[in-house]
């Protein structure tokens, strides 16, 4: 309860901060639209030359893009800004400001994951959900309740995996403070734009087991059109929980290594 | 300190102009002692293209060497950046190669797409001008003050980062591309004409992308959030310069736009030249467009620079 109250306060502060800079709203809108436009046009261009790629049609790939944009937006809403403040450029671990975070009387992992919010990411979220809606219409089949539930389960598993991996990459900063591990993940996460079936075998293995991009976007997109069987759903939930546990352990181990930074 | 620096300046022919520069940025004159090589002074009102350019080559070269040494020290950071820039073309390499399968799309086979995109990764990295992003920040945060006080045109600062960057990025990108080429088996038939034409095409592409981005970045003299335009430019390059698909595969309107607008000539054109996608007419038309757009970009750069520096008032110090 106390934690939910804290999150509420974090969000309110973020909104007050954003409202002070109105120009930023329009610029963010421009960035979001550019991101959406290039993504959709990329698919349209590809599928103007071929009907299907490895069984993926324009509609099902569009659904995957919708999942990618939605996940990216949720990440930009709180996970991204919070962990970036910890491990990003001039992050707290590097500058030593992490001391002040550690002094707060709340769980460090909670604070490190939820304290900064970026309300403008709600624009991305709206666009991502819009693409998902358009994709469902394009798919041309009625969305059954079972499919919707499967989709929500898969999306939750995807979000948990995304969070766990970002947390793990951020935790590595305790071992090597100057290196921008989150940027490394950013680069790899872009691969989630397309179904992992489109990549060659060796890369598919990496994207399934090491950086499970497949769990994040491919499985939810399949679930939406009823293609994800229960074993796949359970599997992605298991992957998500396993990554979450490992990432939490890694973060706590890393935390013990933190020795501040002298000025 | 100020006296000493001014004494040196009096030896130069540009005294009058540099004094007005002093007044303009008087908030931070203390910084001017940091760098005062004995040779002449290039005032900010001289454009980078003026005759004083030559005299400053020695100082410019020293700056380039310094920047390069600094960058090599921080190479892991730049390797990371290079890795990030490699990924989008790599994704489209896989997507198109898989889509082509055993057949061909628009005359390109699987191996053809692999070759196209591997060359594109190299060309994109060589022509990408990250300075365009930093110039705006330099103006906004007042870093331009100290650059204007140097007896060198600020364009040397951008050029030195360019040279340093290219060397450091290539240390990463060339080995990675070579390994990818071994794994993915590209089909590339090099002819002498294509290879020879590729070199000027690449050089022009670099110059065009540099000056085009630079004039856009100079808008920061007027608007604080001008970098939104750079993001727009990056999106257009992604769509129209041959990244999302070779420009020959773009649908009607987009293909016409890509041939008319400058973006294809910053990345896609040199790649098409090397991979032999163009006939003689296409080659000539491409070079003509490259030169024409470069002239436009340089002219815009010169105009913006003159007008902008006059308007510039220092921030910070």
XYZ file of C-alpha atoms in Angstrom:
580
model
C 0.000 0.000 0.000
C 2.751 2.372 0.967
C 4.512 1.541 -2.281
C 1.419 2.270 -4.366
C 1.099 5.625 -2.626
C 4.725 6.376 -3.414
C 4.194 5.507 -7.078
C 1.211 7.872 -7.142
C 3.397 10.682 -5.836
C 6.138 9.918 -8.368
C 3.578 10.155 -11.167
C 2.113 13.421 -9.908
C 5.565 14.978 -9.712
C 6.340 13.840 -13.240
C 3.137 15.402 -14.575
C 3.850 18.708 -12.851
C 7.302 18.679 -14.357
C 6.039 18.002 -17.876
C 3.312 20.628 -17.791
C 5.942 23.308 -17.371
C 7.354 22.706 -20.843
C 4.581 22.815 -23.404
C 6.806 22.944 -26.458
C 8.175 19.548 -25.483
C 4.745 18.059 -25.958
C 4.689 18.924 -29.654
C 8.245 17.791 -30.197
C 7.521 14.489 -28.473
C 4.429 14.095 -30.611
C 6.584 14.630 -33.693
C 9.083 11.996 -32.527
C 6.297 9.517 -31.772
C 4.674 10.047 -35.161
C 8.016 9.662 -36.941
C 8.637 6.414 -35.088
C 5.184 5.166 -36.017
C 5.357 6.364 -39.623
C 8.727 4.811 -40.412
C 7.650 1.539 -38.790
C 4.394 1.243 -40.717
C 5.866 2.406 -44.029
C 8.684 -0.115 -43.645
C 6.120 -2.912 -43.432
C 4.036 -1.542 -46.312
C 7.120 -1.394 -48.540
C 8.152 -4.935 -47.646
C 4.720 -6.425 -48.222
C 4.220 -4.573 -51.490
C 6.803 -7.021 -52.881
C 5.890 -10.250 -51.107
C 2.630 -11.719 -49.801
C 4.049 -13.524 -46.787
C 7.449 -13.924 -45.168
C 7.875 -17.142 -43.215
C 4.111 -17.279 -42.710
C 3.839 -13.681 -41.522
C 1.411 -11.452 -43.403
C 1.131 -7.667 -43.390
C -1.652 -7.837 -40.787
C 0.152 -10.153 -38.374
C 3.423 -8.215 -38.712
C 1.468 -5.021 -38.061
C 0.157 -6.624 -34.861
C 3.746 -7.358 -33.902
C 4.700 -3.732 -34.572
C 1.808 -2.709 -32.333
C 3.156 -4.910 -29.544
C 6.647 -3.494 -30.084
C 5.410 0.109 -29.890
C 3.241 -0.634 -26.842
C 6.080 -2.322 -24.974
C 8.457 0.462 -25.961
C 5.977 3.023 -24.660
C 5.528 1.223 -21.328
C 9.266 1.060 -21.031
C 9.596 4.766 -21.802
C 6.907 5.530 -19.242
C 8.811 4.440 -16.139
C 11.299 1.550 -16.458
C 13.485 3.391 -18.943
C 13.792 6.788 -17.208
C 14.262 5.229 -13.769
C 16.976 2.774 -14.733
C 18.597 5.285 -17.076
C 19.039 7.604 -14.100
C 20.829 4.749 -12.358
C 23.009 3.334 -15.091
C 22.757 5.652 -18.084
C 25.057 8.436 -19.143
C 26.260 10.290 -16.035
C 24.152 7.839 -14.060
C 24.057 7.761 -10.303
C 26.409 4.817 -9.964
C 28.996 6.637 -12.031
C 28.695 9.994 -10.276
C 28.189 8.615 -6.760
C 24.803 10.297 -6.321
C 23.460 6.795 -5.746
C 24.420 7.357 -2.093
C 21.343 9.519 -1.676
C 19.088 6.911 -3.236
C 20.438 4.259 -0.900
C 19.685 6.430 2.109
C 15.936 6.476 1.431
C 13.923 4.195 3.727
C 12.406 2.085 0.925
C 13.460 -0.968 -1.014
C 16.289 0.031 -3.352
C 15.130 -2.080 -6.276
C 11.647 -0.591 -6.024
C 13.014 2.924 -5.915
C 15.450 2.308 -8.758
C 12.657 0.929 -10.956
C 9.746 3.253 -10.323
C 10.908 6.670 -9.224
C 11.027 8.594 -12.521
C 8.110 8.730 -14.933
C 7.877 10.221 -18.397
C 4.204 11.044 -18.997
C 4.858 11.969 -22.630
C 5.350 8.254 -23.299
C 1.561 8.018 -23.027
C 1.500 9.419 -26.578
C 3.528 6.428 -27.729
C 1.238 4.142 -25.780
C -1.840 5.561 -27.512
C -0.221 5.155 -30.931
C 0.927 1.611 -30.118
C -2.550 0.587 -29.012
C -3.921 2.245 -32.142
C -1.659 0.119 -34.333
C -2.761 -2.969 -32.405
C -6.392 -2.056 -33.028
C -5.778 -1.479 -36.726
C -3.957 -4.806 -36.942
C -6.876 -6.661 -35.344
C -9.190 -5.138 -37.963
C -6.723 -6.084 -40.719
C -6.480 -9.633 -39.472
C -10.145 -9.888 -40.356
C -11.085 -12.356 -37.660
C -13.197 -11.643 -34.628
C -11.194 -11.300 -31.473
C -12.343 -14.031 -29.124
C -12.169 -13.631 -25.379
C -9.720 -16.533 -25.167
C -7.381 -14.873 -27.648
C -7.590 -11.560 -25.838
C -6.776 -13.225 -22.515
C -3.894 -15.144 -24.077
C -2.643 -11.892 -25.553
C -2.789 -10.086 -22.218
C -0.942 -12.934 -20.478
C 1.714 -12.951 -23.190
C 2.039 -9.154 -23.063
C 2.438 -9.230 -19.276
C 5.125 -11.901 -19.624
C 6.798 -9.789 -22.297
C 6.779 -6.678 -20.127
C 8.181 -8.598 -17.152
C 10.952 -10.017 -19.348
C 11.729 -6.562 -20.709
C 11.935 -5.166 -17.199
C 14.086 -8.057 -15.983
C 16.571 -7.714 -18.815
C 16.823 -3.964 -18.409
C 17.365 -4.449 -14.695
C 20.066 -7.047 -15.352
C 21.822 -4.840 -17.904
C 21.609 -1.914 -15.483
C 22.975 -4.039 -12.659
C 26.084 -4.808 -14.702
C 26.984 -1.171 -14.217
C 28.077 -2.028 -10.653
C 30.894 -4.099 -12.151
C 31.831 -1.702 -14.931
C 30.581 1.795 -14.045
C 31.501 3.664 -17.221
C 29.911 1.309 -19.740
C 26.418 2.113 -21.011
C 24.857 -1.344 -20.829
C 21.341 0.007 -21.346
C 22.404 1.369 -24.726
C 23.598 -2.079 -25.691
C 20.152 -3.394 -24.883
C 18.492 -0.570 -26.840
C 20.334 -1.671 -29.934
C 19.295 -5.301 -29.523
C 15.701 -4.412 -28.622
C 15.203 -2.895 -32.086
C 15.319 -6.433 -33.418
C 11.954 -6.984 -31.719
C 10.365 -4.923 -34.504
C 10.208 -8.023 -36.680
C 9.232 -11.638 -35.917
C 12.230 -13.683 -34.821
C 11.364 -16.204 -37.532
C 12.833 -13.734 -40.025
C 16.335 -13.966 -38.596
C 18.877 -16.692 -39.378
C 19.142 -19.671 -37.023
C 22.104 -18.586 -34.874
C 20.603 -15.165 -34.277
C 17.221 -16.713 -33.493
C 18.886 -18.734 -30.723
C 20.361 -15.571 -29.209
C 17.031 -13.768 -29.482
C 15.195 -16.661 -27.829
C 17.467 -17.587 -24.959
C 19.915 -14.765 -24.218
C 17.931 -11.632 -25.021
C 14.462 -13.196 -25.355
C 13.047 -10.689 -27.791
C 10.773 -13.467 -29.031
C 8.961 -13.647 -25.684
C 8.521 -9.880 -25.712
C 6.888 -9.299 -29.084
C 6.589 -12.440 -31.210
C 4.566 -14.501 -28.717
C 2.032 -11.728 -27.864
C 1.523 -11.045 -31.581
C 0.902 -14.741 -32.210
C -1.471 -14.914 -29.254
C -3.578 -12.129 -30.729
C -4.386 -14.243 -33.777
C -4.778 -17.401 -31.702
C -1.528 -18.972 -32.880
C 0.141 -19.246 -29.493
C -0.663 -22.620 -27.959
C -0.934 -22.910 -24.147
C 2.552 -24.517 -23.854
C 4.096 -21.476 -25.572
C 2.236 -19.114 -23.230
C 3.306 -21.080 -20.168
C 6.819 -21.222 -21.538
C 7.004 -17.454 -21.961
C 5.647 -16.939 -18.451
C 8.330 -19.306 -17.134
C 11.025 -17.449 -19.081
C 9.756 -14.150 -17.694
C 9.805 -15.384 -14.093
C 13.222 -16.988 -14.499
C 14.708 -13.795 -15.955
C 13.061 -11.729 -13.245
C 14.563 -13.903 -10.494
C 18.026 -13.916 -12.011
C 17.932 -10.160 -12.655
C 16.844 -9.453 -9.076
C 19.656 -11.620 -7.721
C 22.146 -9.917 -10.030
C 20.950 -6.480 -8.971
C 21.251 -7.315 -5.264
C 24.686 -8.857 -5.713
C 25.788 -5.815 -7.671
C 24.420 -3.509 -5.023
C 26.828 -4.999 -2.495
C 29.724 -4.058 -4.726
C 28.733 -0.415 -4.804
C 31.382 1.620 -3.028
C 30.284 5.160 -3.925
C 32.505 7.450 -5.949
C 34.908 9.954 -4.502
C 35.000 13.464 -5.813
C 45.400 37.316 -20.037
C 42.989 39.273 -22.095
C 45.668 41.820 -22.923
C 48.075 39.176 -24.059
C 45.585 37.511 -26.284
C 44.616 40.786 -27.831
C 48.269 41.622 -28.448
C 48.610 38.524 -30.500
C 45.524 39.362 -32.382
C 46.824 42.763 -33.368
C 49.448 41.140 -35.504
C 46.766 39.759 -37.685
C 44.910 41.415 -40.461
C 41.604 40.546 -38.956
C 41.945 42.717 -35.911
C 38.877 44.843 -36.366
C 36.579 41.920 -36.801
C 38.039 39.897 -33.977
C 37.612 42.825 -31.611
C 33.965 42.975 -32.395
C 33.888 39.269 -31.751
C 35.447 39.948 -28.368
C 32.713 42.376 -27.509
C 30.039 40.026 -28.595
C 31.201 37.262 -26.344
C 32.813 39.391 -23.677
C 31.124 37.278 -21.024
C 33.776 34.645 -21.435
C 36.936 36.307 -22.632
C 38.928 34.553 -19.947
C 38.744 31.432 -21.974
C 40.565 32.913 -24.897
C 43.964 32.340 -23.382
C 43.401 28.633 -23.502
C 44.167 28.351 -27.129
C 46.117 31.062 -28.829
C 48.505 29.656 -31.384
C 50.887 32.217 -32.802
C 49.594 32.150 -36.341
C 46.814 34.237 -37.764
C 43.329 34.741 -36.508
C 40.306 33.482 -38.305
C 37.408 35.489 -37.068
C 33.946 34.043 -36.814
C 32.668 36.294 -39.522
C 34.869 34.634 -42.029
C 33.063 31.652 -43.286
C 34.817 28.336 -43.288
C 35.242 28.726 -46.992
C 37.176 31.982 -46.948
C 40.791 32.310 -47.960
C 42.071 32.236 -44.383
C 41.176 28.589 -44.400
C 44.576 27.555 -45.703
C 46.602 29.373 -43.081
C 44.702 27.522 -40.432
C 45.401 24.074 -41.717
C 48.261 23.618 -39.264
C 46.153 24.525 -36.253
C 43.288 22.534 -37.668
C 45.494 19.484 -38.024
C 46.650 19.804 -34.410
C 43.021 19.925 -33.325
C 42.180 16.869 -35.408
C 45.075 14.926 -33.890
C 44.127 15.931 -30.364
C 40.490 14.960 -30.852
C 41.454 11.666 -32.422
C 43.745 10.714 -29.547
C 41.028 11.625 -27.100
C 38.454 9.523 -28.884
C 40.638 6.451 -29.168
C 40.976 6.544 -25.387
C 37.208 6.291 -25.007
C 36.789 3.705 -27.710
C 34.425 1.379 -25.876
C 31.839 4.169 -25.817
C 32.172 4.794 -29.531
C 32.141 1.091 -30.329
C 28.812 0.986 -28.529
C 27.484 3.862 -30.631
C 28.695 2.191 -33.804
C 27.017 -1.044 -32.740
C 23.737 0.801 -32.237
C 23.919 2.390 -35.689
C 24.671 -0.938 -37.318
C 21.561 -2.663 -36.057
C 18.807 -1.035 -38.196
C 20.470 -1.806 -41.551
C 21.291 -5.260 -40.224
C 17.622 -5.886 -39.398
C 16.618 -4.937 -42.941
C 19.406 -7.115 -44.312
C 17.860 -10.133 -42.586
C 14.280 -9.150 -43.424
C 14.938 -8.687 -47.144
C 17.264 -11.673 -47.415
C 14.624 -13.891 -45.804
C 11.870 -12.368 -47.943
C 13.854 -13.028 -51.113
C 14.450 -16.642 -50.100
C 15.421 -18.620 -53.180
C 13.868 -16.162 -55.643
C 14.689 -12.517 -56.316
C 12.871 -9.271 -55.538
C 13.308 -6.372 -57.932
C 16.373 -8.049 -59.461
C 18.085 -8.636 -56.127
C 18.690 -12.152 -54.845
C 19.342 -13.137 -51.244
C 23.076 -12.677 -51.724
C 22.438 -9.388 -53.519
C 20.536 -8.005 -50.547
C 23.297 -9.154 -48.189
C 25.918 -7.379 -50.293
C 23.781 -4.248 -50.606
C 23.216 -3.938 -46.870
C 26.770 -4.795 -45.815
C 28.052 -2.024 -48.075
C 25.297 0.230 -46.738
C 26.441 -0.390 -43.159
C 29.922 0.818 -44.077
C 28.721 3.783 -46.142
C 26.185 4.825 -43.518
C 28.857 4.799 -40.847
C 31.318 6.706 -43.003
C 28.853 9.416 -43.967
C 26.957 9.677 -40.672
C 27.679 13.048 -39.147
C 27.080 13.024 -35.428
C 28.592 16.502 -35.217
C 25.307 17.797 -36.522
C 23.744 16.916 -33.204
C 26.516 18.394 -31.094
C 26.698 21.722 -32.978
C 23.200 22.615 -31.797
C 24.090 21.856 -28.179
C 27.283 23.868 -28.500
C 25.235 26.870 -29.543
C 22.499 26.361 -26.948
C 24.728 25.836 -23.952
C 27.147 28.601 -24.838
C 30.042 26.315 -25.729
C 30.248 28.277 -28.968
C 31.791 31.161 -26.976
C 35.138 29.494 -26.592
C 35.038 28.092 -30.114
C 34.476 31.563 -31.552
C 37.432 32.901 -29.599
C 39.800 30.346 -30.999
C 41.877 31.576 -33.871
C 40.291 28.846 -35.950
C 36.975 28.566 -37.681
C 34.576 26.509 -35.540
C 34.013 24.275 -38.528
C 37.411 22.762 -37.729
C 36.017 21.600 -34.434
C 33.306 19.702 -36.259
C 35.767 18.375 -38.822
C 38.149 17.135 -36.145
C 35.374 15.171 -34.477
C 34.401 13.839 -37.880
C 37.891 12.530 -38.650
C 38.383 11.171 -35.150
C 34.990 9.540 -35.223
C 35.444 7.860 -38.578
C 38.735 6.280 -37.530
C 37.380 4.993 -34.219
C 34.115 3.716 -35.703
C 35.922 1.954 -38.527
C 38.081 0.076 -36.003
C 34.835 -1.553 -34.925
C 32.688 -1.647 -38.036
C 35.190 -3.090 -40.529
C 36.010 -6.263 -38.545
C 32.338 -6.835 -37.680
C 31.256 -6.389 -41.305
C 34.025 -8.733 -42.429
C 32.824 -11.446 -40.040
C 29.232 -10.927 -41.172
C 30.358 -11.212 -44.784
C 31.980 -14.563 -44.005
C 28.817 -15.880 -42.339
C 26.187 -14.444 -44.682
C 27.889 -15.004 -48.075
C 27.145 -11.816 -50.033
C 27.105 -11.816 -53.843
C 29.093 -8.829 -55.005
C 30.529 -8.515 -58.511
C 32.931 -5.621 -58.473
C 33.845 -4.003 -61.765
C 36.584 -1.460 -62.204
C 34.165 1.292 -63.294
C 31.885 0.751 -60.312
C 34.744 0.720 -57.841
C 36.301 3.853 -59.317
C 32.944 5.655 -59.401
C 32.261 4.612 -55.821
C 35.094 6.710 -54.375
C 33.872 10.150 -55.531
C 30.282 9.118 -54.842
C 31.217 8.296 -51.254
C 33.191 11.518 -50.797
C 30.335 13.627 -52.177
C 27.838 11.744 -50.035
C 29.873 12.496 -46.937
C 30.225 16.189 -47.787
C 26.533 16.485 -48.615
C 25.414 14.809 -45.383
C 27.858 16.887 -43.340
C 26.886 20.292 -44.734
C 23.184 19.472 -44.947
C 23.093 18.474 -41.296
C 25.314 21.400 -40.326
C 23.019 24.046 -41.778
C 20.050 22.401 -40.079
C 21.945 22.375 -36.800
C 22.742 26.078 -37.201
C 19.017 26.770 -36.876
C 19.800 26.498 -33.159
C 20.908 30.148 -33.438
C 17.206 31.001 -33.809
C 15.202 28.188 -32.218
C 16.140 26.269 -29.103
C 14.614 22.983 -30.177
C 15.902 22.865 -33.725
C 17.162 19.318 -33.191
C 13.619 18.153 -33.866
C 14.408 18.878 -37.505
C 17.452 16.626 -37.316
C 15.205 13.823 -36.093
C 12.910 14.479 -39.041
C 15.924 14.329 -41.323
C 17.018 11.000 -39.837
C 13.542 9.604 -40.444
C 13.629 10.764 -44.067
C 17.086 9.241 -44.519
C 15.764 5.989 -43.100
C 12.881 5.959 -45.574
C 14.305 7.549 -48.699
C 18.066 6.959 -48.613
C 17.899 3.235 -49.165
C 17.874 1.943 -45.585
C 14.400 0.515 -45.258
C 14.706 -0.848 -48.795
C 16.948 -0.171 -51.794
C 15.417 2.917 -53.446
C 14.625 0.873 -56.578
C 12.157 -1.152 -54.495
C 10.251 1.822 -53.089
C 6.669 2.244 -54.319
C 5.939 4.956 -56.951
C 5.683 8.266 -55.109
C 8.354 7.415 -52.577
C 10.763 6.371 -55.312
C 10.273 9.634 -57.194
C 10.747 11.567 -53.961
C 13.900 9.622 -53.192
C 15.375 10.514 -56.576
C 14.508 14.174 -56.253
C 15.297 14.876 -52.588
C 18.904 14.957 -51.312
C 18.701 11.993 -48.938
C 19.417 9.169 -51.387
C 22.623 10.944 -52.371
C 23.855 10.839 -48.762
C 23.758 7.042 -48.354
C 21.968 4.974 -50.960
C 23.577 6.280 -54.123
C 27.185 5.216 -53.396
C 25.909 1.788 -52.347
C 23.972 1.404 -55.589
C 27.089 2.455 -57.499
C 29.306 -0.165 -55.885
C 26.782 -2.982 -56.095
C 26.295 -2.248 -59.785
C 22.594 -1.420 -59.727
C 22.936 1.617 -61.991
C 23.504 2.005 -65.724
C 25.582 4.811 -67.234
C 22.649 7.248 -67.387
C 21.668 6.568 -63.787
C 25.268 7.037 -62.719
C 25.583 10.435 -64.409
C 22.201 11.653 -63.181
C 23.169 10.597 -59.665
C 26.473 12.448 -59.717
C 24.790 15.549 -61.126
C 22.207 15.476 -58.334
C 24.920 14.954 -55.729
C 26.912 17.956 -56.909
C 23.825 20.147 -57.215
C 22.561 19.309 -53.728
C 26.040 19.758 -52.280
C 26.172 23.263 -53.779
C 22.776 24.025 -52.230
C 23.873 22.663 -48.854
C 27.124 24.633 -48.808
C 25.333 27.829 -49.836
C 22.723 27.356 -47.113
C 25.481 26.648 -44.613
C 27.336 29.850 -45.526
C 24.182 31.969 -45.335
C 23.061 30.488 -42.036
C 26.502 30.839 -40.518
C 26.846 34.521 -41.420
C 23.376 35.437 -40.288
C 23.545 33.223 -37.203
C 26.834 34.415 -35.794
C 25.665 38.024 -36.086
C 22.615 37.126 -34.056
C 24.416 34.969 -31.519
C 24.587 36.225 -27.979
C 26.525 34.189 -25.492
C 24.917 31.974 -22.929
C 26.862 30.984 -19.847
C 30.578 31.476 -19.751
